[in-house]
Amino acid sequence: MDIKALLAKMTLEEKLAQMSQFNANCLVPDSEGGVTGPAKTLELTEEEISATGSTLNFVGAAEMKRVQDTHLKSDRLQIPLIFMQDVIHGYRTIYPIPLAMGATFDTELMRDCAEMAAKESAAAGVQVTFSPMVDLVRDARWGRCMESTGEDVYLNGLMAKAQIEGYQGDFTKKHNIAACVKHFACYGAAESGRDYNLVDMSNHTLREYYLPAFRTSVDAGVEMLMTSFNTLGGVPSSGNKWLVQDILREEWGFDKIVISDYNAFREMKTHGFCKDNYECAERAFAAGTDIEMMSNCYIKFGKQLLEEGKVTMEQIDESVLRILALKDKLGLFDNPYACADTEEEKRLFLSEEHRALCRTAAEKSAVLLKNDGALPFSEDIRRVAVIGPYADIGMIGFWSCMGREEEAVSVLAGIKAALPAAEVRYAAGCDGALLARTDTELLDEALELAKWADAVVLCLGEGRNMSGEGNSRADISLSDAQCELIRGVSRINARSVVTLFSGRPLALGNIIDDCHAVIEMWQPGTEGGSALANLILARCDFEARLPMSFPYHVGQAPIYYNRFRTGRPKKNDTKAGAYISQYLDYPNAPLFPFGYGLSYADFEVAPPKVSSPLMHRGETVTVSAEVKNIGERDGSTLVQLYIRDMVASVVRPVKELRGFARVSLKAGESKTVEFTLDEEALKFYNINEEFVAESGEFSVFVGLSSAVDECVQFTLE
Ligand code: BGC
């Protein structure tokens, strides 16, 4: 399509409508005909509706076709709509939430899952997914931690790239869809972990931690970027010229589409940043947002702003060309339905192949936090009690698109299927509500069952809507009812495992000692129950490691491993002293640090060695360490490499992840792992915001979590 020629035919009104996005139900007349319902609330005219450029929130191929048909019947220039959707961890077949996928440290698996989601989405008529979310997360109170791959900037970058590759491929396959990275910027740093709250941070922290995954996404060729709801230093992102123009467009050279978040233009009024919708449009134009999601500022005030010289036709044309270019790339001018196909939906949704991939992902994302020997369960157990509010329900998690709980394998169903010869009984044990108190009847019933059973699986934590957008928590510990249930069952039956479902780290300081074994299952998706059964029976091992630190207590939040150094650090985190950076009542360290996780096999890493004590610029050093399987089972572990820049012109983090490798070892076997470090790996933003490696000493740590102490030094000259 000659999009420039097409642009030349467009009226200003049509251009502004391309720059506007509304829910699908705004674009089809309801039974009364004409402009009614949500479109009326937005005061849209029939002309504006017919010329709209894109839509979101629709259900499947049939509806997509209906909406596209309705649109094309009235769109003067026959410009098809683009259909966008939040496909966050699967479309209908649901894989584990992104935070869980972070725990796999497996970029290939991440790519495969995203590609699976793209296949189902494309069949359902989706051409753009509002994913990946690459917001760095440090405060487990924030409900949207579940959408991130965690607290580490290096891992997040790798995972962002893998997702983009999985969705977009190279746009040569019919199921390739466009990705939209979000939320630019710093949404994950909402003060107090409360969603939509303000963000205020230094450029040092912004550059160091919050921007890199966006930069990686831009470099990986992401087609779209969404701005965030929050303010940053007093400016809402929808109107933040510095973020969008100076950093994203000019510094990084991003020339694709920028979209706002849902209704975020108009929220600039609520922020007290704009007086009215006219000013919202003015600020958003100045920032350079191309598409306004679910509000009407551009469409209503673009003309006036143009006449008053507050926006130029060149700027509007540039935005419209970006939008038309994506439509062209997606092939919509040739086929406005793209891949929407109800037959293909039936073939792909919940197919055995897709379920198998989700099962693998759920197995590889479950983190074994504690095991006093209660696990694994023997294949010979005959009486199993499955207890808890999340035992008999498919745990697909928030943002599970078209996923349905009833299509997912619950723990109860998974264990029954895995152990057909066993008797498997269920009890709720307690209410799942956040602040639930003990119900003695439910508790007694559960304790009876625990007495009867050879082994017990407790299914606790958070339900689907206890994390996700708008679902922040001030207290991230388990309810009294859940704690009492754990204590009761653990006392009665030593072969009991606490299985936690959650969209965030939970504070387990008050209960961990009472548990025999603890598994963090996150929200594992369609095949969660089968994966858990395979894990507890040791049909597969635990491979995942934490992508976010788990605190003892919520008061430690935000807590993360890669913090900047202080002048009065606490040594070893054990010895108390006066006037040092510490809490009086809790350790500084988390209960379970980033990178931590157990396996059935057991490993040891010898102190690392470096190929040379000197690294000249442009050269590399090799860091090696011997890893030994000291357990009785064969298995694999994740060996992690962290660096510390000992002295620099700005304070550097205590540790920074710079590499990881999965190592498989037979019982008793050893292997040497090697990592190569180059100058790039030592770079950071100095005080002048230049990305440089400064000469001087570096420590390198190699171990099995971010709490590793063993290190070796080299000097960059
Ligand atoms: C969320 C975005 C999402 C959008 C569209 C917003 O409320 O913040 O992440 O993509 O809705 O559904």
XYZ file of C-alpha atoms and ligand atoms in Angstrom:
729
model
C 0.000 0.000 0.000
C 1.240 3.463 -0.822
C 0.553 4.906 2.605
C 1.769 8.376 1.706
C -0.747 8.553 -1.135
C -3.412 7.340 1.252
C -2.437 9.981 3.797
C -2.768 12.646 1.117
C -6.431 11.722 0.689
C -7.253 11.949 4.382
C -9.099 14.839 6.016
C -7.829 16.231 9.309
C -10.777 14.601 11.088
C -9.871 11.229 9.619
C -6.277 11.630 10.723
C -7.284 12.454 14.275
C -9.588 9.444 14.310
C -6.668 7.218 13.296
C -4.901 8.553 16.359
C -7.770 7.466 18.613
C -8.517 4.043 20.015
C -11.802 2.877 21.507
C -13.160 -0.348 22.912
C -14.817 -2.559 20.315
C -18.224 -1.968 21.883
C -17.921 1.731 21.026
C -17.564 0.911 17.354
C -20.593 -1.250 16.685
C -24.060 0.227 17.090
C -26.102 -1.571 19.705
C -29.696 -2.646 19.224
C -30.970 0.927 19.330
C -28.700 1.865 16.410
C -26.811 5.153 16.168
C -24.409 6.396 18.790
C -25.316 4.897 22.133
C -23.669 3.311 25.173
C -19.977 3.938 25.784
C -19.524 5.835 22.514
C -22.164 8.282 23.656
C -20.375 8.812 26.947
C -17.295 9.710 24.929
C -19.469 12.051 22.832
C -18.293 10.404 19.629
C -20.064 11.269 16.380
C -20.904 8.690 13.712
C -18.157 10.143 11.492
C -15.576 9.818 14.256
C -16.582 6.250 14.942
C -16.369 5.256 11.282
C -12.890 6.700 10.864
C -11.391 5.297 14.095
C -7.977 3.740 13.655
C -7.802 0.897 16.154
C -9.676 -0.932 18.852
C -9.192 -3.097 21.932
C -11.176 -5.421 24.166
C -13.022 -7.764 21.845
C -13.647 -11.468 22.022
C -12.332 -13.719 19.303
C -12.331 -14.111 15.547
C -16.074 -13.919 14.976
C -16.423 -10.646 16.838
C -13.299 -9.274 15.219
C -14.790 -9.888 11.793
C -18.095 -8.356 12.778
C -16.415 -5.214 14.118
C -14.118 -4.936 11.099
C -17.053 -5.411 8.706
C -19.107 -2.772 10.480
C -16.162 -0.431 10.358
C -15.385 -0.972 6.682
C -19.006 -0.423 5.719
C -18.717 3.169 6.791
C -15.028 4.093 6.625
C -14.715 6.420 3.628
C -11.190 5.395 2.694
C -11.529 1.720 3.629
C -8.717 1.840 6.161
C -9.012 -1.272 8.327
C -8.931 -1.159 12.112
C -6.037 -2.714 14.035
C -7.215 -5.021 16.833
C -5.218 -4.847 20.047
C -5.568 -6.898 23.193
C -3.870 -7.593 26.517
C -2.386 -10.990 25.786
C -0.097 -11.158 28.793
C 0.552 -14.841 29.462
C -1.428 -16.668 26.852
C -4.687 -16.103 25.004
C -6.882 -19.097 25.793
C -4.219 -21.616 26.835
C -2.582 -19.860 29.736
C 1.040 -20.188 30.748
C 2.424 -18.987 34.090
C 2.336 -15.259 34.852
C 5.355 -13.245 33.674
C 6.850 -13.142 37.187
C 6.830 -16.935 37.172
C 8.367 -16.961 33.717
C 11.127 -14.757 35.142
C 11.805 -17.554 37.615
C 12.605 -19.956 34.780
C 15.605 -17.859 33.713
C 14.881 -19.607 30.417
C 14.673 -17.213 27.494
C 13.976 -19.952 24.969
C 10.982 -21.148 26.937
C 9.797 -17.549 27.285
C 10.057 -17.123 23.512
C 8.163 -20.349 22.855
C 5.372 -19.364 25.216
C 5.041 -15.928 23.645
C 4.933 -17.538 20.209
C 2.214 -19.910 21.361
C 0.246 -16.902 22.632
C 0.775 -15.174 19.293
C -0.592 -18.175 17.397
C -3.793 -18.292 19.408
C -4.138 -14.512 19.380
C -3.664 -14.231 15.643
C -6.347 -16.870 15.117
C -8.621 -14.850 17.402
C -8.101 -11.707 15.360
C -5.532 -9.956 17.554
C -2.797 -8.063 15.721
C -1.105 -6.257 18.600
C -0.589 -7.452 22.154
C -0.037 -4.976 24.968
C 2.925 -6.998 26.171
C 5.664 -7.336 27.370
C 5.447 -5.304 30.546
C 9.061 -4.603 31.382
C 8.563 -2.480 34.485
C 11.197 -3.255 37.086
C 9.574 -4.317 40.372
C 10.942 -4.077 43.881
C 7.934 -3.618 46.061
C 5.852 -6.746 46.453
C 2.902 -4.713 47.648
C 2.349 -3.572 44.065
C -0.241 -5.821 42.456
C 1.317 -5.659 39.038
C 4.564 -7.358 40.082
C 2.927 -10.398 38.526
C 3.234 -8.836 35.062
C 6.953 -8.204 35.346
C 9.812 -10.664 35.125
C 11.186 -9.288 38.364
C 13.671 -7.062 40.130
C 16.723 -7.569 37.960
C 17.485 -5.282 35.090
C 19.641 -7.797 33.195
C 17.137 -10.639 33.406
C 14.273 -8.297 32.493
C 16.081 -7.196 29.357
C 16.663 -10.771 28.224
C 13.075 -11.742 28.962
C 11.687 -8.665 27.198
C 13.654 -9.506 24.083
C 12.550 -13.131 24.185
C 8.901 -12.110 24.404
C 9.188 -9.649 21.563
C 10.849 -12.291 19.399
C 8.159 -14.787 20.291
C 5.307 -12.435 19.394
C 6.737 -10.659 16.394
C 9.154 -13.161 14.922
C 10.361 -11.478 11.770
C 6.819 -10.801 10.548
C 7.117 -13.476 7.919
C 4.912 -16.055 9.616
C 1.179 -15.587 9.510
C 0.882 -15.755 13.283
C 3.423 -13.016 13.962
C 1.743 -10.194 15.868
C 3.124 -6.857 16.993
C 4.301 -6.355 20.561
C 3.751 -3.231 22.645
C 6.230 -2.734 25.460
C 4.882 -0.967 28.559
C 4.594 1.100 30.780
C 7.001 3.908 29.975
C 8.261 4.706 32.527
C 8.813 3.683 36.117
C 5.254 2.491 36.712
C 6.705 -0.311 38.864
C 8.135 2.217 41.292
C 4.752 3.524 42.473
C 5.259 4.958 45.947
C 4.241 2.586 48.753
C 3.560 -0.101 46.173
C 0.114 1.386 45.634
C -1.053 1.158 42.054
C -1.267 4.406 40.035
C 0.640 6.223 42.765
C 3.306 8.841 42.070
C 6.924 8.087 41.237
C 9.795 10.342 42.116
C 13.331 9.182 41.455
C 16.792 10.376 40.521
C 18.079 10.135 36.968
C 20.785 7.870 38.359
C 18.235 5.271 39.455
C 16.079 5.789 36.390
C 18.942 5.174 33.978
C 20.479 2.400 35.990
C 17.413 0.295 36.668
C 14.161 1.466 35.152
C 14.997 2.342 31.553
C 17.315 -0.415 30.308
C 14.632 -3.028 29.560
C 12.783 -0.440 27.463
C 15.956 0.330 25.593
C 16.533 -3.375 24.996
C 12.971 -3.683 23.681
C 13.467 -0.788 21.301
C 16.703 -2.330 20.071
C 14.899 -5.657 19.649
C 12.518 -3.982 17.197
C 9.348 -3.721 19.260
C 6.561 -2.163 17.179
C 4.833 -0.134 19.867
C 5.384 1.410 23.271
C 2.796 2.359 25.892
C 3.288 5.231 28.304
C 2.432 4.794 31.954
C -0.283 6.138 34.240
C 2.094 7.510 36.861
C 3.754 10.850 37.247
C 7.521 10.969 37.210
C 8.956 13.947 39.020
C 5.546 15.627 38.877
C 4.818 15.007 35.192
C 2.315 12.367 33.999
C 3.923 10.172 31.338
C 1.224 11.001 28.766
C 2.485 14.558 28.832
C 6.160 13.881 29.463
C 8.046 15.413 26.561
C 11.417 14.629 28.110
C 10.677 10.912 28.375
C 9.041 10.468 24.992
C 10.759 13.027 22.792
C 14.179 13.445 24.317
C 14.929 9.947 25.533
C 12.761 7.584 23.499
C 12.660 9.328 20.139
C 15.873 11.308 20.000
C 18.312 9.410 22.153
C 17.125 5.898 21.321
C 15.815 6.602 17.833
C 12.426 4.901 18.350
C 10.307 5.828 15.327
C 7.371 3.482 15.855
C 4.021 4.008 17.579
C 3.634 5.418 21.078
C 0.223 4.785 22.655
C -1.153 6.109 25.928
C -2.547 3.906 28.643
C -6.314 3.571 29.103
C -7.900 6.987 29.557
C -4.539 8.345 30.717
C -4.869 11.544 28.661
C -7.905 12.677 30.604
C -6.353 11.596 33.889
C -3.898 14.447 33.422
C -6.805 16.593 34.639
C -7.249 14.495 37.768
C -3.505 14.731 38.366
C -3.970 18.504 38.350
C -1.583 18.793 35.407
C -4.165 19.988 32.864
C -7.189 22.200 33.256
C -9.401 20.564 30.640
C -9.406 18.107 27.736
C -8.049 20.793 25.448
C -4.946 21.069 27.602
C -4.675 17.289 27.828
C -4.517 17.116 24.036
C -2.023 19.960 23.930
C 0.320 18.297 26.428
C 0.007 14.910 24.777
C 0.783 16.336 21.347
C 3.808 18.072 22.807
C 4.985 14.810 24.339
C 4.416 13.105 20.997
C 1.970 10.302 21.789
C 0.606 8.867 18.538
C -2.495 7.050 19.804
C -4.844 8.093 22.578
C -6.420 5.069 24.240
C -10.050 5.318 25.363
C -10.503 9.048 25.653
C -11.417 11.778 23.237
C -8.970 14.666 23.591
C -7.226 14.425 20.217
C -10.404 13.813 18.297
C -12.199 16.757 19.906
C -9.412 19.322 20.177
C -6.827 18.409 17.522
C -8.393 20.776 14.980
C -8.413 23.771 17.298
C -4.826 23.111 18.379
C -3.749 22.940 14.749
C -5.505 26.195 13.921
C -3.851 27.856 16.883
C -0.445 26.576 15.800
C 0.031 24.423 18.904
C 0.541 21.335 16.812
C 1.658 21.120 13.206
C 0.223 19.107 10.348
C 3.666 17.520 9.944
C 3.468 16.137 13.448
C -0.014 14.748 12.930
C 1.015 13.255 9.582
C 4.015 11.640 11.147
C 1.846 9.900 13.751
C -0.714 8.800 11.180
C 2.002 7.440 8.912
C 3.363 5.355 11.772
C -0.099 3.890 12.299
C -0.683 3.227 8.595
C 2.773 1.699 8.327
C 1.943 -0.840 11.018
C -1.346 -1.694 9.303
C 0.588 -2.221 6.114
C 3.226 -4.351 7.814
C 0.500 -6.510 9.330
C -1.018 -6.975 5.876
C -4.351 -5.456 6.849
C -4.809 -3.544 3.608
C -4.666 -6.847 1.716
C -6.704 -8.779 4.217
C -8.505 -6.775 6.909
C -9.299 -9.942 8.887
C -5.593 -10.878 9.051
C -5.492 -14.398 10.485
C -8.826 -14.352 12.293
C -10.228 -17.802 11.783
C -12.783 -19.575 13.940
C -11.644 -22.998 12.718
C -8.054 -22.211 13.606
C -9.206 -21.045 17.042
C -10.770 -24.450 17.633
C -7.644 -26.219 16.465
C -5.240 -24.226 18.603
C -7.051 -23.338 21.822
C -6.100 -25.809 24.564
C -4.502 -28.132 22.024
C -2.372 -30.905 23.493
C 0.725 -29.196 22.126
C -0.122 -25.898 23.808
C -1.084 -27.573 27.055
C 2.228 -29.464 27.055
C 4.177 -26.247 26.681
C 2.206 -24.645 29.516
C 2.886 -27.690 31.689
C 6.623 -27.457 31.032
C 6.558 -23.744 31.805
C 4.661 -24.326 35.058
C 7.147 -27.034 36.088
C 10.110 -24.848 35.259
C 8.750 -21.809 37.073
C 7.869 -23.378 40.435
C 10.407 -22.469 43.113
C 11.142 -24.872 45.941
C 11.683 -22.553 48.916
C 12.045 -25.046 51.729
C 12.275 -28.819 52.090
C 13.071 -30.585 55.347
C 12.723 -33.934 53.617
C 8.954 -33.941 53.277
C 9.384 -33.910 49.507
C 9.355 -35.741 47.213
C 6.312 -37.884 47.862
C 6.634 -41.540 47.010
C 4.791 -42.856 43.971
C 3.361 -45.428 46.379
C 1.367 -43.094 48.582
C -2.209 -44.227 48.722
C -3.985 -41.544 50.739
C -3.495 -37.939 49.716
C -5.206 -34.936 51.280
C -5.422 -31.841 49.116
C -6.413 -28.953 51.345
C -6.974 -25.263 50.927
C -9.050 -22.588 49.212
C -6.956 -22.921 46.025
C -6.946 -26.710 45.810
C -9.993 -27.198 43.653
C -9.730 -24.328 41.215
C -7.740 -23.618 38.059
C -5.103 -21.051 39.045
C -4.702 -19.033 35.876
C -4.050 -15.674 37.505
C -4.869 -12.095 36.643
C -4.630 -10.871 33.015
C -5.421 -14.308 31.725
C -7.159 -12.930 28.653
C -9.687 -15.493 27.391
C -8.414 -18.199 29.749
C -11.045 -19.911 31.874
C -10.500 -21.339 35.321
C -12.655 -24.337 34.543
C -10.396 -25.283 31.625
C -7.310 -25.315 33.822
C -6.059 -28.289 35.810
C -6.479 -27.688 39.533
C -4.127 -29.259 42.056
C -6.842 -31.674 43.066
C -7.426 -32.772 39.480
C -3.694 -32.897 38.753
C -2.932 -35.155 41.700
C -5.877 -37.438 41.008
C -4.716 -37.877 37.429
C -1.099 -38.447 38.452
C -1.941 -41.046 41.106
C -4.888 -43.054 39.744
C -4.404 -45.800 42.327
C -4.492 -43.425 45.277
C -7.448 -42.077 47.184
C -7.346 -38.311 46.981
C -9.593 -36.301 49.289
C -10.234 -32.596 49.452
C -11.084 -30.087 52.178
C -11.248 -26.284 51.901
C -9.582 -25.808 55.301
C -10.308 -22.096 55.398
C -11.749 -19.216 53.515
C -9.524 -17.704 50.851
C -10.304 -14.055 51.689
C -7.314 -11.791 52.309
C -8.014 -11.208 55.977
C -9.777 -14.507 56.662
C -9.905 -15.706 60.249
C -10.130 -19.302 61.262
C -13.407 -21.081 60.773
C -13.173 -23.942 63.297
C -15.472 -26.211 61.385
C -13.386 -25.947 58.202
C -10.163 -26.266 60.192
C -11.283 -29.365 62.084
C -12.400 -31.057 58.905
C -8.988 -30.368 57.340
C -7.096 -31.633 60.385
C -9.085 -34.866 60.328
C -8.108 -35.332 56.714
C -4.451 -34.584 57.501
C -4.527 -37.340 60.142
C -5.937 -39.810 57.648
C -3.519 -38.973 54.839
C -0.102 -40.387 53.936
C 0.740 -36.994 52.501
C -0.835 -33.540 52.434
C -0.747 -30.789 49.835
C -1.874 -27.418 51.172
C -2.951 -24.933 48.495
C -2.695 -21.426 49.889
C -1.610 -17.889 49.043
C -3.571 -15.571 46.808
C -6.525 -15.978 44.502
C -6.715 -14.697 40.952
C -7.757 -11.142 41.801
C -5.448 -10.577 44.742
C -2.707 -9.380 42.435
C -2.799 -7.616 39.090
C -3.895 -4.132 38.126
C -5.424 -2.161 40.974
C -4.728 -5.013 43.393
C -2.047 -3.708 45.708
C -1.771 -4.956 49.271
C -0.480 -3.256 52.407
C 0.067 -6.618 54.070
C 1.556 -9.406 51.986
C 1.576 -12.124 54.616
C -0.784 -15.085 54.752
C -4.090 -14.617 56.552
C -4.528 -15.813 60.135
C -6.740 -18.588 58.838
C -4.082 -19.840 56.398
C -1.347 -19.668 59.058
C -3.403 -21.584 61.576
C -4.182 -24.213 58.980
C -0.484 -24.606 58.165
C 0.438 -24.939 61.842
C -2.281 -27.478 62.514
C -1.552 -29.649 59.488
C 2.242 -29.502 59.891
C 1.970 -30.701 63.497
C -0.195 -33.639 62.512
C 1.488 -34.696 59.289
C 5.203 -34.260 58.613
C 4.733 -35.271 55.003
C 2.983 -32.050 54.135
C 3.870 -29.392 51.616
C 2.650 -25.808 51.509
C 1.991 -24.837 47.936
C 1.728 -21.092 47.481
C -0.106 -19.427 44.656
C 0.598 -15.746 44.309
C 1.238 -12.925 41.910
C 3.988 -11.470 44.062
C 6.492 -12.412 46.750
C 4.728 -13.066 50.042
C 6.108 -12.245 53.498
C 6.568 -15.632 55.126
C 8.721 -14.692 58.111
C 6.015 -15.583 60.615
C 5.198 -19.001 59.198
C 8.214 -20.468 57.437
C 9.486 -22.339 60.498
C 6.153 -24.101 60.801
C 6.310 -25.534 57.290
C 7.952 -28.802 56.302
C 8.219 -27.865 52.651
C 7.170 -24.815 50.654
C 6.696 -24.451 46.914
C 6.018 -21.107 45.232
C 3.777 -21.954 42.297
C 2.877 -18.317 41.401
C -0.207 -18.353 39.172
C 0.798 -21.314 37.020
C -1.897 -21.282 34.329
C -3.804 -23.963 32.472
C -1.580 -26.870 33.493
C -0.697 -25.795 37.032
C -2.145 -28.848 38.774
C -0.429 -31.385 36.517
C 2.884 -29.556 36.866
C 2.628 -29.568 40.648
C 1.873 -33.290 40.706
C 4.944 -34.004 38.572
C 7.099 -31.877 40.864
C 6.030 -33.318 44.195
C 6.431 -36.849 42.884
C 9.896 -35.939 41.552
C 8.904 -36.858 38.032
C 10.759 -33.663 37.297
C 13.035 -31.505 39.449
C 12.690 -27.904 40.573
C 14.726 -25.700 38.247
C 13.343 -22.233 38.958
C 15.027 -19.514 40.987
C 13.445 -16.412 42.495
C 13.183 -13.396 40.194
C 12.233 -11.205 43.169
C 13.318 -11.229 46.809
C 10.874 -12.602 49.388
C 10.903 -10.486 52.568
C 10.425 -11.697 56.106
C 8.043 -8.847 56.730
C 6.228 -6.329 54.586
C 8.020 -3.512 56.425
C 11.192 -4.422 54.535
C 9.582 -3.403 51.230
C 10.962 -2.312 48.847
C 13.617 -4.996 49.149
C 15.894 -6.096 46.303
C 19.384 -7.476 46.020
C 21.013 -4.908 43.741
C 20.772 -1.912 46.056
C 23.302 0.893 46.066
C 25.944 0.663 48.757
C 25.621 2.694 51.954
C 28.202 4.254 54.264
C 27.243 2.127 57.239
C 26.405 -1.320 55.945
C 25.577 -4.200 58.220
C 28.235 -6.902 57.973
C 27.003 -10.425 57.183
C 23.581 -9.283 58.163
C 23.847 -11.003 61.513
C 25.985 -9.013 63.928
C 24.092 -6.184 65.502
C 25.854 -2.909 66.112
C 24.939 0.647 66.869
C 24.523 3.370 64.267
C 24.555 1.127 61.234
C 22.044 0.741 58.470
C 19.706 -1.851 59.909
C 16.343 -2.665 61.440
C 16.153 -3.500 65.131
C 13.552 -6.174 64.654
C 14.306 -7.848 61.307
C 17.384 -8.596 59.222
C 18.289 -6.372 56.303
C 18.362 -9.401 54.059
C 15.220 -10.959 52.679
C 14.018 -14.347 53.843
C 14.707 -15.717 50.351
C 16.942 -13.662 48.065
C 16.806 -13.088 44.338
C 18.259 -16.100 42.520
C 17.432 -18.511 45.345
C 15.713 -21.853 44.908
C 16.255 -25.464 45.943
C 16.253 -28.627 43.857
C 16.016 -32.289 44.787
C 19.653 -32.471 43.787
C 22.096 -30.454 45.886
C 24.969 -28.356 44.588
C 28.101 -26.598 45.712
C 30.148 -23.981 43.908
C 33.886 -23.586 44.583
C 35.375 -20.067 44.834
C 35.652 -18.534 41.351
C 38.858 -17.923 39.426
C 39.633 -15.288 36.870
C 41.768 -15.818 33.756
C 43.767 -12.666 34.417
C 43.911 -10.123 37.234
C 43.982 -7.395 34.580
C 41.475 -6.580 31.888
C 42.640 -4.136 29.270
C 40.010 -2.131 27.451
C 38.578 -3.997 24.518
C 39.621 -7.325 26.011
C 37.704 -9.917 28.004
C 38.328 -11.968 31.132
C 37.044 -15.448 31.757
C 35.592 -16.248 35.132
C 35.318 -19.908 36.023
C 34.072 -21.913 38.958
C 33.712 -25.586 39.682
C 30.176 -26.758 40.386
C 29.571 -30.080 42.080
C 26.424 -32.104 42.561
C 26.813 -33.104 46.199
C 23.383 -34.699 46.455
C 22.160 -38.180 45.717
C 20.107 -37.381 42.651
C 21.068 -36.223 39.194
C 19.901 -32.738 38.470
C 20.626 -29.269 37.240
C 21.189 -25.898 38.837
C 21.413 -22.267 37.823
C 24.893 -20.871 38.333
C 24.841 -17.090 38.602
C 27.515 -14.475 38.109
C 27.381 -11.091 39.811
C 29.817 -8.180 39.683
C 30.599 -5.320 42.032
C 32.397 -2.205 40.883
C 34.520 -1.483 43.957
C 35.052 2.261 43.492
C 33.407 4.503 40.926
C 32.482 8.129 40.331
C 28.939 7.345 41.465
C 27.961 4.765 44.064
C 27.467 1.314 42.553
C 25.170 -1.564 43.586
C 26.358 -4.198 46.047
C 25.919 -6.756 43.283
C 24.665 -6.858 39.708
C 23.736 -9.995 37.792
C 25.785 -10.280 34.627
C 25.339 -13.873 33.588
C 23.805 -17.234 34.414
C 24.153 -20.760 33.133
C 22.184 -23.943 33.662
C 24.455 -26.834 34.575
C 23.302 -30.455 34.565
C 25.242 -32.866 36.738
C 24.899 -36.479 37.739
C 25.084 -37.216 41.449
C 28.680 -36.699 42.551
C 29.726 -35.149 39.251
C 31.588 -31.812 38.903
C 31.946 -29.417 36.004
C 33.647 -26.109 35.502
C 31.413 -23.300 34.303
C 32.882 -20.374 32.471
C 31.597 -16.879 31.908
C 33.149 -14.234 29.722
C 33.088 -10.636 30.864
C 33.774 -7.788 28.491
C 33.962 -4.052 28.988
C 30.273 -3.715 28.059
C 29.331 -5.773 31.126
C 31.111 -3.266 33.371
C 29.388 -0.166 32.040
C 27.004 2.061 33.949
C 25.638 5.602 33.812
C 28.092 7.968 35.397
C 27.210 11.304 36.952
C 26.966 12.909 33.499
C 24.598 10.184 32.338
C 27.270 8.704 30.080
C 27.339 4.930 29.742
C 30.935 4.036 30.590
C 33.187 1.482 32.246
C 35.541 3.180 34.666
C 39.002 1.851 35.349
C 39.504 0.167 38.683
C 38.845 -2.936 40.664
C 35.864 -5.257 40.231
C 34.752 -8.197 42.347
C 33.087 -11.130 40.637
C 30.831 -13.511 42.528
C 29.766 -16.925 41.268
C 27.172 -18.877 43.182
C 23.659 -20.195 43.509
C 21.842 -16.991 44.515
C 22.407 -13.273 44.939
C 23.456 -13.947 48.537
C 26.753 -15.488 47.344
C 29.862 -14.272 49.180
C 32.666 -16.070 47.331
C 34.395 -13.715 44.919
C 37.532 -12.950 42.976
C 38.942 -9.612 41.817
C 40.276 -8.170 38.606
C 41.172 -4.667 37.524
C 40.033 -2.831 34.425
C 42.902 -0.741 33.061
C -3.449 -1.136 31.789
C -2.622 -1.514 30.578
C -3.488 -2.210 29.571
C -4.643 -1.315 29.214
C -5.549 -1.877 28.150
C -4.723 -0.428 31.415
O -5.569 -0.285 32.500
O -2.660 -0.330 32.631
O -1.545 -2.321 30.966
O -2.732 -2.557 28.458
O -5.405 -1.078 30.373
O -6.318 -2.894 28.606
